[in-house]
Amino acid sequence: MPYELPPLPYAYDALEPHYDEQTVRLHHDKHHNGYVTGLNAAEAKLAAARESGDMGAVKALSQLLAFHGSGHILHTIFWTNMKANGGGAPSGDLAAQIATDFGSFDAFLAQFKAATTSVEGSGWGLLVWNRLTGKLEILQALNHQHSSQWGSVPVLAVDVWEHAYYLKYQNRRADWVNTFFDHLVNWDDVAERFAAAK
Ligand code: MN
């Protein structure tokens, strides 16, 4: 069954002025949709390869599956990780686990912002629950799929591809990341994802 682009959980202009309507529209309707289309194409070609027994293209198709599948998954998380009038700090079990694994929320935030801002080229800052180690970890995903870690379930995904911020923030990636935490992050959604993963 083909994957579909999930609708935004808010209007295109709901995150103004911190996340502008034009960027949200392009990012969701063009970029995220491109990963959904690419994922479906890769899966269809892999199904055809299994049908025909011709595995000649399986290396390239496996890489396309990882790229587009990871892109679709991370964007789906990213949209729900934001809300109008977001920001603040987490509470409850998520806050306790952050304190356990990073020392304090401030220490977590400093590491997360540094990791996210310093992604080389296109990628993501991720907070993941690792089911195999029983810990929260901060990762950098290069493109969508590289430098990930086995066992990890992303619960917070901050997009630092230039398409995510360049129209409004130009080269000021750190301003975008700071704005994400000051005005956009939806800690309730992160906490729900953490509870489900744990
Ligand atoms: Mn993106």
Short mmCIF file of C-alpha atoms and ligand atoms in Angstrom, two decimals:
data_model
loop_
_atom_site.label_atom_id
_atom_site.label_comp_id
_atom_site.label_asym_id
_atom_site.label_seq_id
_atom_site.Cartn_x
_atom_site.Cartn_y
_atom_site.Cartn_z
CA MET A 1 0.00 0.00 0.00
CA PRO A 2 1.56 3.31 -1.03
CA TYR A 3 2.59 5.87 1.55
CA GLU A 4 0.73 9.18 1.60
CA LEU A 5 1.80 12.67 2.60
CA PRO A 6 0.25 13.27 6.04
CA PRO A 7 -1.62 16.58 6.28
CA LEU A 8 -0.13 19.24 8.52
CA PRO A 9 -1.68 19.23 12.02
CA TYR A 10 -2.22 23.02 11.67
CA ALA A 11 -2.74 25.65 8.97
CA TYR A 12 0.17 26.63 6.72
CA ASP A 13 0.39 30.03 8.41
CA ALA A 14 -0.17 28.76 11.98
CA LEU A 15 3.48 29.03 12.98
CA GLU A 16 3.95 32.63 11.78
CA PRO A 17 5.93 34.73 12.39
CA HIS A 18 8.54 32.22 13.59
CA TYR A 19 8.05 29.74 10.75
CA ASP A 20 6.79 31.50 7.65
CA GLU A 21 3.91 30.25 5.54
CA GLN A 22 5.89 30.17 2.28
CA THR A 23 8.60 27.94 3.76
CA VAL A 24 6.07 25.66 5.46
CA ARG A 25 4.09 25.30 2.23
CA LEU A 26 7.12 24.51 0.08
CA HIS A 27 8.67 22.31 2.74
CA HIS A 28 5.56 20.19 3.25
CA ASP A 29 3.96 20.15 -0.22
CA LYS A 30 7.15 19.89 -2.28
CA HIS A 31 10.05 18.58 -0.20
CA HIS A 32 8.26 16.17 2.15
CA ASN A 33 6.01 15.06 -0.67
CA GLY A 34 9.09 14.33 -2.77
CA TYR A 35 10.30 11.85 -0.16
CA VAL A 36 6.91 10.13 -0.09
CA THR A 37 6.98 9.84 -3.88
CA GLY A 38 10.56 8.59 -3.81
CA LEU A 39 9.79 6.03 -1.10
CA ASN A 40 6.84 4.66 -3.05
CA ALA A 41 8.91 4.47 -6.24
CA ALA A 42 11.73 2.60 -4.46
CA GLU A 43 9.30 0.13 -2.91
CA ALA A 44 7.54 -0.48 -6.23
CA LYS A 45 10.86 -1.15 -7.98
CA LEU A 46 11.95 -3.51 -5.19
CA ALA A 47 8.65 -5.38 -5.49
CA ALA A 48 9.20 -5.66 -9.25
CA ALA A 49 12.74 -6.95 -8.63
CA ARG A 50 11.41 -9.66 -6.31
CA GLU A 51 8.79 -10.55 -8.90
CA SER A 52 11.28 -10.82 -11.75
CA GLY A 53 14.20 -12.16 -9.73
CA ASP A 54 16.44 -9.47 -11.27
CA MET A 55 18.45 -8.05 -8.35
CA GLY A 56 20.77 -5.96 -10.53
CA ALA A 57 19.50 -2.67 -9.15
CA VAL A 58 19.07 -3.74 -5.54
CA LYS A 59 22.08 -1.78 -4.24
CA ALA A 60 20.83 1.55 -5.62
CA LEU A 61 17.24 0.77 -4.62
CA SER A 62 18.28 -0.10 -1.06
CA GLN A 63 19.98 3.29 -0.77
CA LEU A 64 16.92 5.07 -2.19
CA LEU A 65 14.71 3.21 0.29
CA ALA A 66 16.88 4.36 3.21
CA PHE A 67 17.07 7.97 1.97
CA HIS A 68 13.42 8.53 1.07
CA GLY A 69 12.03 6.35 3.86
CA SER A 70 14.08 8.18 6.48
CA GLY A 71 13.12 11.52 4.93
CA HIS A 72 9.43 10.66 5.12
CA ILE A 73 9.67 9.42 8.71
CA LEU A 74 11.69 12.37 10.03
CA HIS A 75 9.48 14.99 8.36
CA THR A 76 6.36 13.30 9.75
CA ILE A 77 7.84 13.62 13.26
CA PHE A 78 9.12 17.16 12.63
CA TRP A 79 5.68 18.59 11.77
CA THR A 80 4.03 17.23 14.90
CA ASN A 81 7.00 18.34 17.04
CA MET A 82 5.89 21.96 16.43
CA LYS A 83 2.84 24.00 17.42
CA ALA A 84 1.80 27.63 17.60
CA ASN A 85 2.96 29.22 20.86
CA GLY A 86 5.32 26.34 21.57
CA GLY A 87 8.52 26.46 23.56
CA GLY A 88 9.18 26.06 27.25
CA ALA A 89 10.47 22.87 28.83
CA PRO A 90 9.23 19.28 29.07
CA SER A 91 7.65 17.86 32.22
CA GLY A 92 6.88 14.46 33.72
CA ASP A 93 8.66 11.27 32.65
CA LEU A 94 10.39 12.92 29.70
CA ALA A 95 11.87 15.65 31.90
CA ALA A 96 13.03 13.03 34.40
CA GLN A 97 14.68 10.89 31.69
CA ILE A 98 16.41 13.97 30.24
CA ALA A 99 17.78 14.80 33.69
CA THR A 100 18.97 11.20 34.14
CA ASP A 101 20.68 10.93 30.76
CA PHE A 102 22.01 14.49 30.27
CA GLY A 103 22.33 15.89 33.81
CA SER A 104 19.82 18.70 33.36
CA PHE A 105 17.47 20.19 30.77
CA ASP A 106 19.90 23.08 30.22
CA ALA A 107 22.76 20.66 29.59
CA PHE A 108 20.57 18.66 27.19
CA LEU A 109 19.56 21.81 25.33
CA ALA A 110 23.14 23.03 25.01
CA GLN A 111 24.25 19.69 23.56
CA PHE A 112 21.22 19.41 21.26
CA LYS A 113 21.64 22.92 19.87
CA ALA A 114 25.38 22.44 19.36
CA ALA A 115 24.87 19.09 17.62
CA THR A 116 22.08 20.41 15.42
CA THR A 117 23.78 23.66 14.46
CA SER A 118 27.01 21.85 13.56
CA VAL A 119 25.50 19.27 11.20
CA GLU A 120 27.81 19.23 8.19
CA GLY A 121 25.73 20.05 5.12
CA SER A 122 22.15 18.79 5.10
CA GLY A 123 20.69 16.87 8.01
CA TRP A 124 18.88 16.78 11.32
CA GLY A 125 19.33 17.09 15.03
CA LEU A 126 17.55 14.19 16.71
CA LEU A 127 16.58 13.18 20.22
CA VAL A 128 16.08 9.43 20.17
CA TRP A 129 15.00 6.79 22.66
CA ASN A 130 17.33 3.84 22.21
CA ARG A 131 15.42 0.67 23.01
CA LEU A 132 18.60 -1.42 23.11
CA THR A 133 20.48 0.73 25.63
CA GLY A 134 17.50 2.19 27.52
CA LYS A 135 18.79 5.74 27.12
CA LEU A 136 17.92 8.99 25.43
CA GLU A 137 20.60 10.05 22.95
CA ILE A 138 21.24 13.10 20.80
CA LEU A 139 22.24 12.23 17.24
CA GLN A 140 23.10 14.05 14.05
CA ALA A 141 21.46 12.49 11.00
CA LEU A 142 23.37 13.44 7.85
CA ASN A 143 20.99 13.75 4.92
CA HIS A 144 18.20 11.71 6.54
CA GLN A 145 19.78 8.32 7.09
CA HIS A 146 23.48 8.54 7.92
CA SER A 147 25.03 8.57 11.42
CA SER A 148 21.93 7.04 12.96
CA GLN A 149 22.17 4.35 15.62
CA TRP A 150 20.51 0.93 15.72
CA GLY A 151 17.65 0.60 18.17
CA SER A 152 16.79 4.29 18.05
CA VAL A 153 13.30 5.76 17.87
CA PRO A 154 13.34 9.49 17.06
CA VAL A 155 11.10 11.51 19.38
CA LEU A 156 12.30 15.02 18.44
CA ALA A 157 13.55 15.94 14.96
CA VAL A 158 14.84 19.38 14.00
CA ASP A 159 15.39 19.86 10.27
CA VAL A 160 18.51 21.81 9.33
CA TRP A 161 18.48 21.22 5.60
CA GLU A 162 18.65 24.68 4.01
CA HIS A 163 15.18 24.12 2.53
CA ALA A 164 13.87 24.13 6.12
CA TYR A 165 14.95 27.68 6.99
CA TYR A 166 16.76 29.55 4.21
CA LEU A 167 13.92 31.75 2.93
CA LYS A 168 13.48 33.38 6.33
CA TYR A 169 16.75 32.78 8.17
CA GLN A 170 19.21 32.67 5.22
CA ASN A 171 22.57 31.43 6.54
CA ARG A 172 21.63 31.93 10.21
CA ARG A 173 21.04 28.29 11.11
CA ALA A 174 21.58 28.93 14.82
CA ASP A 175 18.76 31.52 14.78
CA TRP A 176 16.42 28.90 13.30
CA VAL A 177 17.39 26.32 15.93
CA ASN A 178 16.99 28.85 18.76
CA THR A 179 13.60 29.93 17.40
CA PHE A 180 12.51 26.30 17.21
CA PHE A 181 13.08 25.88 20.94
CA ASP A 182 11.92 29.35 21.99
CA HIS A 183 8.64 29.46 20.02
CA LEU A 184 7.79 26.26 18.15
CA VAL A 185 8.66 23.04 19.98
CA ASN A 186 5.67 21.00 21.14
CA TRP A 187 6.97 19.16 24.21
CA ASP A 188 3.62 17.40 24.68
CA ASP A 189 4.12 15.65 21.35
CA VAL A 190 7.73 14.77 22.21
CA ALA A 191 6.54 13.34 25.55
CA GLU A 192 3.85 11.26 23.83
CA ARG A 193 6.39 9.89 21.38
CA PHE A 194 8.80 9.12 24.24
CA ALA A 195 6.10 7.30 26.22
CA ALA A 196 5.11 5.26 23.16
CA ALA A 197 8.73 4.37 22.38
CA LYS A 198 9.58 3.44 25.94
MN MN B 1 13.05 19.08 5.29
#
